[in-house]
mmCIF file with all atom_site columns, C-alpha atoms in Angstrom:
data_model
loop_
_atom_site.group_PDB
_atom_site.id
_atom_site.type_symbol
_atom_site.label_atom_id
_atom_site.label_alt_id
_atom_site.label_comp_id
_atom_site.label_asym_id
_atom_site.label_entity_id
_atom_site.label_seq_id
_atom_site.pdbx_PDB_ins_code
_atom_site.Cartn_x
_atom_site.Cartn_y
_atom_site.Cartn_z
_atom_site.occupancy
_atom_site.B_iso_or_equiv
_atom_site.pdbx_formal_charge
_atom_site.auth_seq_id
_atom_site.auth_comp_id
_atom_site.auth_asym_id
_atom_site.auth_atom_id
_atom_site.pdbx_PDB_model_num
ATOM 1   C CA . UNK A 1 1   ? -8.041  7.575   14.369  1.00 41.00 ? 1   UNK A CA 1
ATOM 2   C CA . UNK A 1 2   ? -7.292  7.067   10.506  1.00 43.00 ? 2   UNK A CA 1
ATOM 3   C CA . UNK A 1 3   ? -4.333  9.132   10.860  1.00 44.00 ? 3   UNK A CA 1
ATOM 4   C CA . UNK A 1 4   ? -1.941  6.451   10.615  1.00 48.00 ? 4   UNK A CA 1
ATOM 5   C CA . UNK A 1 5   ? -3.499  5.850   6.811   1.00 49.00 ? 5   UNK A CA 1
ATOM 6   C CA . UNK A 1 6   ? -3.091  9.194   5.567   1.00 51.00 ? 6   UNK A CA 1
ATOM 7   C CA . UNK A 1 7   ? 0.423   10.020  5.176   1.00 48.00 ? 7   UNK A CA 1
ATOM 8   C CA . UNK A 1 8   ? 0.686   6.325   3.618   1.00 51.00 ? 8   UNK A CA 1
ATOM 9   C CA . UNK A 1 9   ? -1.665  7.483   1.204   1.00 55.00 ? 9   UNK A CA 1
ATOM 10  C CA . UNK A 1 10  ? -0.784  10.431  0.854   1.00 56.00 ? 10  UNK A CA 1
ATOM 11  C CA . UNK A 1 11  ? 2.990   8.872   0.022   1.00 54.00 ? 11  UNK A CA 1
ATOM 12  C CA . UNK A 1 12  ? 1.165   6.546   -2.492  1.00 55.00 ? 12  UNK A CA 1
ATOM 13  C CA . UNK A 1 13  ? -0.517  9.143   -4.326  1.00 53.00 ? 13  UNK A CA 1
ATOM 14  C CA . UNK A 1 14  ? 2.522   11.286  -4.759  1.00 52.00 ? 14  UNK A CA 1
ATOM 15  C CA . UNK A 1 15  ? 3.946   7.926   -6.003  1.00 52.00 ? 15  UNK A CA 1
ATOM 16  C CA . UNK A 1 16  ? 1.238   7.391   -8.437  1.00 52.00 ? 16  UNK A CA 1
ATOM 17  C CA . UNK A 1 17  ? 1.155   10.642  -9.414  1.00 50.00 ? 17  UNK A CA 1
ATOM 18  C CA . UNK A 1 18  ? 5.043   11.139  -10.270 1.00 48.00 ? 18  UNK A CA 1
ATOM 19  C CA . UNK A 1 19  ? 8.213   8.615   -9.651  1.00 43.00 ? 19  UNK A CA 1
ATOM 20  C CA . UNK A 1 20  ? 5.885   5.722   -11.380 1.00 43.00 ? 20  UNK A CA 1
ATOM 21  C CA . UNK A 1 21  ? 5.209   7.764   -15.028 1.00 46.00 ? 21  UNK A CA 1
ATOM 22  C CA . UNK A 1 22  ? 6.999   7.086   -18.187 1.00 43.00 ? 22  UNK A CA 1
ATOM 23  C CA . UNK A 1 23  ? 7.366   11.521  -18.312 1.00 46.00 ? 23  UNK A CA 1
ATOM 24  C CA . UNK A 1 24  ? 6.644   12.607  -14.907 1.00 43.00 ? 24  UNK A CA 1
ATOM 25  C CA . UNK A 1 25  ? 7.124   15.909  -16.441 1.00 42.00 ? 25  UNK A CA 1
ATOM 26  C CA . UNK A 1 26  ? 4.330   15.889  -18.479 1.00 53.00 ? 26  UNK A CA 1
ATOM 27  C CA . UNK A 1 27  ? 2.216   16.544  -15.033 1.00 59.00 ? 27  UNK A CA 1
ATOM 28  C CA . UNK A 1 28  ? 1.797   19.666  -15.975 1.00 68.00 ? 28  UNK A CA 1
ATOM 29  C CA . UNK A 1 29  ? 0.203   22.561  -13.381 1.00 70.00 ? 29  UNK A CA 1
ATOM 30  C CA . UNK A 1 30  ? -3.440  22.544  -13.609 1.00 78.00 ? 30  UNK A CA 1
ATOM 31  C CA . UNK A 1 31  ? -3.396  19.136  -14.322 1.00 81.00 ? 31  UNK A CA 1
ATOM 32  C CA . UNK A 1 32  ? -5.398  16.877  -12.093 1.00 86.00 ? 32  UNK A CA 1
ATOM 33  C CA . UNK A 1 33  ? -5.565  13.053  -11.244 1.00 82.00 ? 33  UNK A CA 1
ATOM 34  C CA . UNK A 1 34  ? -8.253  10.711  -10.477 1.00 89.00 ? 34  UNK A CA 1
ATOM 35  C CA . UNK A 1 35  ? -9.316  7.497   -9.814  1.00 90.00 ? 35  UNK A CA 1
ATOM 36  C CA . UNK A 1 36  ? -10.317 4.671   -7.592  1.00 93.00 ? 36  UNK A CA 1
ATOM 37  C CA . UNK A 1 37  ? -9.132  2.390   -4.616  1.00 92.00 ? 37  UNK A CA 1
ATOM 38  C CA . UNK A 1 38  ? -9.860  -0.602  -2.861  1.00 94.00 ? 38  UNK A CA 1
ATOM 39  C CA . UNK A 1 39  ? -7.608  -0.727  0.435   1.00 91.00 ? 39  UNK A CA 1
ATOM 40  C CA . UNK A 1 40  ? -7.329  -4.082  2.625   1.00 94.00 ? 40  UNK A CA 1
ATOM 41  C CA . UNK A 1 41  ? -6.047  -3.772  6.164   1.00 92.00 ? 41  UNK A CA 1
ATOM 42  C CA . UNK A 1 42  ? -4.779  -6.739  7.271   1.00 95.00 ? 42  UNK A CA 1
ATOM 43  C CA . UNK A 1 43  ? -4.486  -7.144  10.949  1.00 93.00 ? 43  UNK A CA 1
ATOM 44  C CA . UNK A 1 44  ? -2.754  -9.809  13.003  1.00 92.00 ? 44  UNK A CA 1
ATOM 45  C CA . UNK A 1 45  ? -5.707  -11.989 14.763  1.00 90.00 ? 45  UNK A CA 1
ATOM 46  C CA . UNK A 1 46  ? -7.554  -11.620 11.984  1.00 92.00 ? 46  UNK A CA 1
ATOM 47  C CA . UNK A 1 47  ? -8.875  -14.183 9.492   1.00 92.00 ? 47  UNK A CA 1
ATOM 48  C CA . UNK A 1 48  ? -9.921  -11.645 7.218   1.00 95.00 ? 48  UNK A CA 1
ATOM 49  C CA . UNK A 1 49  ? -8.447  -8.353  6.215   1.00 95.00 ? 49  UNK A CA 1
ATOM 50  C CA . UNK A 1 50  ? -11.158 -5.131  6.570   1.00 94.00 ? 50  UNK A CA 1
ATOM 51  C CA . UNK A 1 51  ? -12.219 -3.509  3.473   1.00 96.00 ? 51  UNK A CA 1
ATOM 52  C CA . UNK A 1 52  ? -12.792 0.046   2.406   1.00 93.00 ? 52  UNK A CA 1
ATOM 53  C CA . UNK A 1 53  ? -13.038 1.782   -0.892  1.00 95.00 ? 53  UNK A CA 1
ATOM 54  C CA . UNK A 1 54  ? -13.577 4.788   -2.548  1.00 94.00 ? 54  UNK A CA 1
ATOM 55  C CA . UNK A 1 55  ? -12.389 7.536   -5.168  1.00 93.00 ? 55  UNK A CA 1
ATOM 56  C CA . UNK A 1 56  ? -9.237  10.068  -4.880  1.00 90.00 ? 56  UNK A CA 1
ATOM 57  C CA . UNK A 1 57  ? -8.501  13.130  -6.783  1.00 89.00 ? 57  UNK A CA 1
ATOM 58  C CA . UNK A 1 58  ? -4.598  14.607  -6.630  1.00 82.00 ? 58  UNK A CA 1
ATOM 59  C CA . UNK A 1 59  ? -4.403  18.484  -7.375  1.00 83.00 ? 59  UNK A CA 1
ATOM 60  C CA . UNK A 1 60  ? -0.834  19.295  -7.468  1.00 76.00 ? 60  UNK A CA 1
ATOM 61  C CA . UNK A 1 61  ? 0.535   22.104  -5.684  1.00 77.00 ? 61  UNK A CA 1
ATOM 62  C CA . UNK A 1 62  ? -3.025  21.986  -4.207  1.00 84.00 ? 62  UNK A CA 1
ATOM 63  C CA . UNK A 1 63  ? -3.578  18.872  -2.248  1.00 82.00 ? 63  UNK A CA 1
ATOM 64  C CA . UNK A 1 64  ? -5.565  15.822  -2.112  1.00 84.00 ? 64  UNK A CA 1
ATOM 65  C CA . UNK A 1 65  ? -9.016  14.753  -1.417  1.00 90.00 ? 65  UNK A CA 1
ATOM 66  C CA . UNK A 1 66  ? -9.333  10.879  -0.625  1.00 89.00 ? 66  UNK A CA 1
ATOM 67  C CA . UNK A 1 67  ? -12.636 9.811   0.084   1.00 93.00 ? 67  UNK A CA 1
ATOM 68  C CA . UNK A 1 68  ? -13.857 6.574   1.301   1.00 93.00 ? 68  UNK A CA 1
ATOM 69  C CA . UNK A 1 69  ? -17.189 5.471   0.152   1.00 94.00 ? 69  UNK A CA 1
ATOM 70  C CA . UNK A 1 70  ? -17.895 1.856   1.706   1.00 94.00 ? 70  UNK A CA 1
ATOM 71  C CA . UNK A 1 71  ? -18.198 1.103   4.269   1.00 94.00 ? 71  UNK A CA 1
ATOM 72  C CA . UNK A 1 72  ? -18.288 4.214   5.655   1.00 90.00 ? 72  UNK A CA 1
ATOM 73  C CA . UNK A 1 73  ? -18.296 7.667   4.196   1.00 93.00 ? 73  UNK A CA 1
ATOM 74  C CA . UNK A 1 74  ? -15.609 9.813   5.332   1.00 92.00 ? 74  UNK A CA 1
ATOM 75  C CA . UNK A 1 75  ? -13.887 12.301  3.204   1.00 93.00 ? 75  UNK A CA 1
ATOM 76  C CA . UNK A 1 76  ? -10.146 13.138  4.348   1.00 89.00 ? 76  UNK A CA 1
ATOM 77  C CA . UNK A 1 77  ? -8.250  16.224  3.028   1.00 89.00 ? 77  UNK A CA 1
ATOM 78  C CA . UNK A 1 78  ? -4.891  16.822  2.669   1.00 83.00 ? 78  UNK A CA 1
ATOM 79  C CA . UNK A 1 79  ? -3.264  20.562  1.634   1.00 84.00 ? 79  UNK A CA 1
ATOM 80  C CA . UNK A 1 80  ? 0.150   22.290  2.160   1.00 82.00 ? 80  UNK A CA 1
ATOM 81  C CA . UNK A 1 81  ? -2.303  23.438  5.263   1.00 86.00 ? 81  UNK A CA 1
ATOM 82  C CA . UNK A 1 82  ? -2.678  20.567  6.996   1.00 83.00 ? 82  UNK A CA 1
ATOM 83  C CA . UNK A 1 83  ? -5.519  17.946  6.716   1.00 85.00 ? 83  UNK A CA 1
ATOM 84  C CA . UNK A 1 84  ? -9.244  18.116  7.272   1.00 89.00 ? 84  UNK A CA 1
ATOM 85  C CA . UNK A 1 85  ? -11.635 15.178  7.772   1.00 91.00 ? 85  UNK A CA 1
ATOM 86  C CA . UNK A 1 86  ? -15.391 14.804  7.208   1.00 92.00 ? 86  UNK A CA 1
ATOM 87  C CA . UNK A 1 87  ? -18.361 12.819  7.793   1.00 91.00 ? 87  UNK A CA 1
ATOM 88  C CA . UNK A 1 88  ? -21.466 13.148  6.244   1.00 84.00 ? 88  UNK A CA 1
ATOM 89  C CA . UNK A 1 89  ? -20.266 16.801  5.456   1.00 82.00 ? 89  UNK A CA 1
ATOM 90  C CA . UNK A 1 90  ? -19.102 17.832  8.985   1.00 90.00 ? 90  UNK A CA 1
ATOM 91  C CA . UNK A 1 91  ? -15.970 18.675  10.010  1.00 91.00 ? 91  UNK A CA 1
ATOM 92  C CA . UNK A 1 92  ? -14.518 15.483  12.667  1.00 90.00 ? 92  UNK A CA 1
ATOM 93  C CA . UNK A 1 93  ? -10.837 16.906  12.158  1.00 89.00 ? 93  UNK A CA 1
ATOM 94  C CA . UNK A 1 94  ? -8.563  19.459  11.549  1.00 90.00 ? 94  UNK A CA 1
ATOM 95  C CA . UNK A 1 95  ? -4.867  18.943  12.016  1.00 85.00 ? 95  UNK A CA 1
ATOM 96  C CA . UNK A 1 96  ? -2.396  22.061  10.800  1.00 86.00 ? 96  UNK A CA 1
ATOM 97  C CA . UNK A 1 97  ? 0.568   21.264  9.480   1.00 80.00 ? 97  UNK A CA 1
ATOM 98  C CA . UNK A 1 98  ? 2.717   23.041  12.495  1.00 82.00 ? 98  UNK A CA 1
ATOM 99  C CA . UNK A 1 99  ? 1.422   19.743  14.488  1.00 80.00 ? 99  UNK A CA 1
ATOM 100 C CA . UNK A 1 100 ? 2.657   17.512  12.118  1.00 72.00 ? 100 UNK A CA 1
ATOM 101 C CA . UNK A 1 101 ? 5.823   18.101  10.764  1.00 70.00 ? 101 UNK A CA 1
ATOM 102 C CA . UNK A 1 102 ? 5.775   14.750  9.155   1.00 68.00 ? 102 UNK A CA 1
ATOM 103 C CA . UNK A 1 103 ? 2.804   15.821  7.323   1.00 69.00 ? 103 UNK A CA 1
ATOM 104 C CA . UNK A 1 104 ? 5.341   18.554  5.525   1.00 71.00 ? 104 UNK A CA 1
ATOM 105 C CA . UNK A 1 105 ? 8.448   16.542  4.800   1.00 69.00 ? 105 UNK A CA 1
ATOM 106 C CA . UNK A 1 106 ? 6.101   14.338  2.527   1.00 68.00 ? 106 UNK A CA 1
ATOM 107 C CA . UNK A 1 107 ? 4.552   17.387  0.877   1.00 69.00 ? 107 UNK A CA 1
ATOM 108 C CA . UNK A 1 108 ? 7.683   18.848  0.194   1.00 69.00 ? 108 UNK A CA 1
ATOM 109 C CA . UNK A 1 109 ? 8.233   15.153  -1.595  1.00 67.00 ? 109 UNK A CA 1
ATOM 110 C CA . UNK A 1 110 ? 5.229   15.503  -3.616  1.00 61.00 ? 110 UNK A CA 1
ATOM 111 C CA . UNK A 1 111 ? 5.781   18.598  -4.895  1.00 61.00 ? 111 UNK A CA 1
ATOM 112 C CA . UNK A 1 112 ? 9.504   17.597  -5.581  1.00 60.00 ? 112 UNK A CA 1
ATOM 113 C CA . UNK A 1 113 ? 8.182   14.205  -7.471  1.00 58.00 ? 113 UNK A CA 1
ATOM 114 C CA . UNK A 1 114 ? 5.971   16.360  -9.278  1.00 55.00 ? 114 UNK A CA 1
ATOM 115 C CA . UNK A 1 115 ? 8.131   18.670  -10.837 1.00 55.00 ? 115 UNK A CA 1
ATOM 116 C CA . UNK A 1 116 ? 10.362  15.386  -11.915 1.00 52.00 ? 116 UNK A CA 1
ATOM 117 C CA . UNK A 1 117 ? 12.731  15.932  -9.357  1.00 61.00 ? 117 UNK A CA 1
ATOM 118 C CA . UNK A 1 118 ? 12.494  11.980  -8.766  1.00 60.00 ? 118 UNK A CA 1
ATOM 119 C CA . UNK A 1 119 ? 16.287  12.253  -6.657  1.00 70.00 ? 119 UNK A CA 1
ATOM 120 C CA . UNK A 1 120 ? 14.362  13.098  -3.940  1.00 70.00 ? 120 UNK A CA 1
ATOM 121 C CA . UNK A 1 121 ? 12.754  9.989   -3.276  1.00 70.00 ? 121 UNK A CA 1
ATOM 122 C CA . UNK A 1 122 ? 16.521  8.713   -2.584  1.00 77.00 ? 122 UNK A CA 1
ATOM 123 C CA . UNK A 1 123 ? 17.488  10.890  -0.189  1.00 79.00 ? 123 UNK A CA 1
ATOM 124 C CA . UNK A 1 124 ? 14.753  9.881   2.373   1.00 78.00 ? 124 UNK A CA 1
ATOM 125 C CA . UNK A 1 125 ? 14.168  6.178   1.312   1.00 80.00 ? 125 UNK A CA 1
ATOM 126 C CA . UNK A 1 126 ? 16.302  3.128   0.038   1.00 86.00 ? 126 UNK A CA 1
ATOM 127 C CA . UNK A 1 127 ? 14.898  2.646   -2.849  1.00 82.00 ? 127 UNK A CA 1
ATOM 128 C CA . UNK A 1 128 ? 15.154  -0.605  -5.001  1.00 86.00 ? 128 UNK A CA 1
ATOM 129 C CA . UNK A 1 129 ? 13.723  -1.846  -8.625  1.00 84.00 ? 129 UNK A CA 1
ATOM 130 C CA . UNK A 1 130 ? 13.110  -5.293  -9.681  1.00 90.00 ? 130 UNK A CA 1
ATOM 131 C CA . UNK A 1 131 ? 11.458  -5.018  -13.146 1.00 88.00 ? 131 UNK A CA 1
ATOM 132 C CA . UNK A 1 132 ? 7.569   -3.738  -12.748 1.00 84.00 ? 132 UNK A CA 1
ATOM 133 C CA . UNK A 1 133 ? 8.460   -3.830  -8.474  1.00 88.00 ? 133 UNK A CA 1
ATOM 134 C CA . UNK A 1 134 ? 9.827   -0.821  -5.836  1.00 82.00 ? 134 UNK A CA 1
ATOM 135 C CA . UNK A 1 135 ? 10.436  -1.571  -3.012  1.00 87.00 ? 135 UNK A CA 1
ATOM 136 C CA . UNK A 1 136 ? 11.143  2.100   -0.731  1.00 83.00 ? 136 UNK A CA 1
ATOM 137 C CA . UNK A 1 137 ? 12.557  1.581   3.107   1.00 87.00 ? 137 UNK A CA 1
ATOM 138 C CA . UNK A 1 138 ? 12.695  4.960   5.046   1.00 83.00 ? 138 UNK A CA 1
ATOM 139 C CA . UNK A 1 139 ? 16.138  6.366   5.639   1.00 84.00 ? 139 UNK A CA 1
ATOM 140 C CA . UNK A 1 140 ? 16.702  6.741   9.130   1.00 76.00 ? 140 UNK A CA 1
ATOM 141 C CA . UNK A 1 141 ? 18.440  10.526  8.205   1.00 66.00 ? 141 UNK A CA 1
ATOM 142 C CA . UNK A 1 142 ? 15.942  10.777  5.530   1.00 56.00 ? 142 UNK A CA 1
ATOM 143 C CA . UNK A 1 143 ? 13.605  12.560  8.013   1.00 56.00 ? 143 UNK A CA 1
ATOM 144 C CA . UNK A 1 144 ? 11.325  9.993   7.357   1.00 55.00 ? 144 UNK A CA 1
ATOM 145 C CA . UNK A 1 145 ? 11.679  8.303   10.666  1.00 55.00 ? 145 UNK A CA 1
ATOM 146 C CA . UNK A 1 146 ? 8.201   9.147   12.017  1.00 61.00 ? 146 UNK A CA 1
ATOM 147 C CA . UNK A 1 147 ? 6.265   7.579   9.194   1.00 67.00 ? 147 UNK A CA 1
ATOM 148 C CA . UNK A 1 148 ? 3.888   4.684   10.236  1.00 69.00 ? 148 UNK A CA 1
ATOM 149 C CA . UNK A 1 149 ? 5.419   1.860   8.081   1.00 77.00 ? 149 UNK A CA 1
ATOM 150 C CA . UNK A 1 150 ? 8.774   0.125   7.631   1.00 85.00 ? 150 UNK A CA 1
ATOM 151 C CA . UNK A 1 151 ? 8.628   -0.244  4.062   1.00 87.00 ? 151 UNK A CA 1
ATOM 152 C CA . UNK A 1 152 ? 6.375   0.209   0.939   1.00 83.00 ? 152 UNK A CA 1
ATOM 153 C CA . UNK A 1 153 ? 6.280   -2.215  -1.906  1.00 88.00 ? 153 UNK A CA 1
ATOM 154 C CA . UNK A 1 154 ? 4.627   -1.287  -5.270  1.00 83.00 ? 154 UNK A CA 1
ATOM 155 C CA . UNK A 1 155 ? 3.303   -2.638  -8.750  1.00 84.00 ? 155 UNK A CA 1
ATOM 156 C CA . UNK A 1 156 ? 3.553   -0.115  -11.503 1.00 77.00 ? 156 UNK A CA 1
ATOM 157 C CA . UNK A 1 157 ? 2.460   0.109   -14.804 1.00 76.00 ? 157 UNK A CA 1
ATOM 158 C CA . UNK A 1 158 ? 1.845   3.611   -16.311 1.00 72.00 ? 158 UNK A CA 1
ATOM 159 C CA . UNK A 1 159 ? 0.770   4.590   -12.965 1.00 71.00 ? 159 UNK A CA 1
ATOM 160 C CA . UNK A 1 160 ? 1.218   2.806   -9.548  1.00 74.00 ? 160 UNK A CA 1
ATOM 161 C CA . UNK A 1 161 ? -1.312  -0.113  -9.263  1.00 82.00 ? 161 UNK A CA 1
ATOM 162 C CA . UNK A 1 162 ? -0.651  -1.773  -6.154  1.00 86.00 ? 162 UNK A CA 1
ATOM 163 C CA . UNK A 1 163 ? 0.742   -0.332  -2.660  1.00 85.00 ? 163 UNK A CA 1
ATOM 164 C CA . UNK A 1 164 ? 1.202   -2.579  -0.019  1.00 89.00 ? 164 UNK A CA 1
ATOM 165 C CA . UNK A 1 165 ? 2.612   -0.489  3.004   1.00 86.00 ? 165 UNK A CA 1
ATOM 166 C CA . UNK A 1 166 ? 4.040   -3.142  6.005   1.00 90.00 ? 166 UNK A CA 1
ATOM 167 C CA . UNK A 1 167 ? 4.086   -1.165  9.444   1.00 86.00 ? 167 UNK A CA 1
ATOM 168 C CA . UNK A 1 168 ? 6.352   -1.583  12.157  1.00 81.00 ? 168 UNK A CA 1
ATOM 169 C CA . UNK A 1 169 ? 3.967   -4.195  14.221  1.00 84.00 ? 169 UNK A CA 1
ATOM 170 C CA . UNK A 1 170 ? 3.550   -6.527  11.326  1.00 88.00 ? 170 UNK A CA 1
ATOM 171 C CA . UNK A 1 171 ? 0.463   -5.171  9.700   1.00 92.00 ? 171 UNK A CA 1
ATOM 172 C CA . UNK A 1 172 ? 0.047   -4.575  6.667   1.00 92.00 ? 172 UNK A CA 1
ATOM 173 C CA . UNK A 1 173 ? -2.353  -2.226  4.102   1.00 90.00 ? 173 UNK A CA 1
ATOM 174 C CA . UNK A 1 174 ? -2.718  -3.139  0.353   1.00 92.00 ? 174 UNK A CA 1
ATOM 175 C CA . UNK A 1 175 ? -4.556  -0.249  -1.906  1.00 89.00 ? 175 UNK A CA 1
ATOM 176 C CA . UNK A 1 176 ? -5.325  -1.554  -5.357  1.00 91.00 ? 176 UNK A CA 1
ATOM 177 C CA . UNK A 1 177 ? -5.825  1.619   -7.785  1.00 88.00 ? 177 UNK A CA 1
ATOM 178 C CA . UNK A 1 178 ? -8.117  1.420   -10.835 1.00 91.00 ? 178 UNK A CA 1
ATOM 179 C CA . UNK A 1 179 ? -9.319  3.669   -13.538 1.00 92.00 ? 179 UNK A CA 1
ATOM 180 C CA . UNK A 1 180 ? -6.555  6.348   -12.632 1.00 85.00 ? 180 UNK A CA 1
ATOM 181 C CA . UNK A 1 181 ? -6.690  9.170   -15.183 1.00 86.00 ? 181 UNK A CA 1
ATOM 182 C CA . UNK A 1 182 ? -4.506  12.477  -15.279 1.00 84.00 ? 182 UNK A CA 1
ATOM 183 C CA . UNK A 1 183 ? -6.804  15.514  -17.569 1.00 87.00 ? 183 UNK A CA 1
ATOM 184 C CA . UNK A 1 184 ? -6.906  19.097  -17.339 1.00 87.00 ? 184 UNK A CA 1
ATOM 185 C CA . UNK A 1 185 ? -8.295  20.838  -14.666 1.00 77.00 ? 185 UNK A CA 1
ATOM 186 C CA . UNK A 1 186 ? -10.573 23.019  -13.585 1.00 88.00 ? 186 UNK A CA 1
ATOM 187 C CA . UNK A 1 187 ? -11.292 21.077  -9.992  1.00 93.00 ? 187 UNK A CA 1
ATOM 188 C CA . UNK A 1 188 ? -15.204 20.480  -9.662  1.00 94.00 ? 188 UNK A CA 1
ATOM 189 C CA . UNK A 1 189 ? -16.584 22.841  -7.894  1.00 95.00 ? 189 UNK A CA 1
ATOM 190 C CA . UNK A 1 190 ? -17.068 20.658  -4.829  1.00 93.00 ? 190 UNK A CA 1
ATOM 191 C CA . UNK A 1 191 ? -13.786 19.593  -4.960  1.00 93.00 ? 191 UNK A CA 1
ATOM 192 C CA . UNK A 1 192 ? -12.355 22.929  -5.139  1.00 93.00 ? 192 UNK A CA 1
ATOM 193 C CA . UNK A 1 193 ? -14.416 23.910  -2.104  1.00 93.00 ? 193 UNK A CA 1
ATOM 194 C CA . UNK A 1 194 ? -13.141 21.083  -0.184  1.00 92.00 ? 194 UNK A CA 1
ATOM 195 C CA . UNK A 1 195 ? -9.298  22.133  -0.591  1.00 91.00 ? 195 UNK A CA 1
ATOM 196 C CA . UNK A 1 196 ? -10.176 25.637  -0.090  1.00 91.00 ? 196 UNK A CA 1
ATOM 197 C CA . UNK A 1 197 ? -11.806 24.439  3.565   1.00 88.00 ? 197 UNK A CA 1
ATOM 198 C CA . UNK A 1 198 ? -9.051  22.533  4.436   1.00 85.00 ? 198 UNK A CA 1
ATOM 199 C CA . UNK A 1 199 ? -6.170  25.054  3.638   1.00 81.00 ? 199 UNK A CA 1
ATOM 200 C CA . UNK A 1 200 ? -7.666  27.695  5.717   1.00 80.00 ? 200 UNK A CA 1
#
């Protein structure tokens, strides 16, 4: 199961979207963010790390749609809900929120980030800068303890442009993001459809 990616992602995203702008205020409601990803896994025993890609779109206060293209479609999304997963336009998994509690404590983050209320990234994670570099290690009282990684390191620019997220075994993930954009909404109509499917 991909689980294990998703609230990672989900963490980057809200990253990308908010603590790593020059005015995270200026994310305004309504407004929506897109781009693209290339993720590496990289897995002890193997030579090479496994590759997937695809396109994201963050609608805050709404939820997010990631969506792996290559090399397998599979469409995962996230709400205040819970989080729905698709293949080839059927449903493979539905997960409520109530059995995830994780799940919430990092929505509760984004929507904090979001509004600019940055502080709350310190009171679940260490968090330290080195110029361009973050480096965020879960607090242990930061009810972050469940989360699937030991410690996220990113690159930001204007928006985050690497995440590599090291879990507990000694794996690793690194998600390069490219051609991000922030505009004003409406959703597409697909896209709209998916969050409305997943937050029933």
């Amino acid at each position: 199961m991909t689980f294990g990616r998703i609230p990672a992602a989900l963490l980057a995203l809200f990253l990308l979207a908010g603590a790593a702008d020059a005015d995270p205020a200026a994310i305004r409601p309504g407004d929506i963010v897109r781009g693209q990803f290339v993720q590496e896994r990289h897995l002890q025993g193997f030579s090479k790390p496994l590759i997937s890609e695809g396109r994201f779109v963050l609608a805050p206060g709404e939820g997010l749609i990631w969506t792996v293209q290559s090399p397998f479609a599979v469409t995962t999304v996230v709400t205040p809900a819970g989080l729905l997963q698709q293949a080839a336009g059927t449903e493979s998994l539905r997960l409520p929120v109530s059995q995830v509690p994780m799940m919430s404590r990092l929505y509760q983050m984004l929507d904090a980030a979001l509004s600019g209320n940055l502080g709350v990234l310190e009171t679940a994670f260490a968090v330290t800068r080195n110029g361009n570099r973050l480096t965020l290690v879960p607090l242990s009282n930061g009810g972050t303890a469940a989360v699937p990684f030991r410690r996220l390191d990113l690159e930001v620019g204007q928006f985050v442009e690497t995440v590599e997220i090291h879990r507990q075994e000694g794996d690793f993930d690194r998600i390069r993001f490219s051609d991000q954009r922030r505009s004003a909404g409406p959703l597409e109509p697909d896209e709209a459809a998916l969050l409305q499917s997943a937050a029933r």
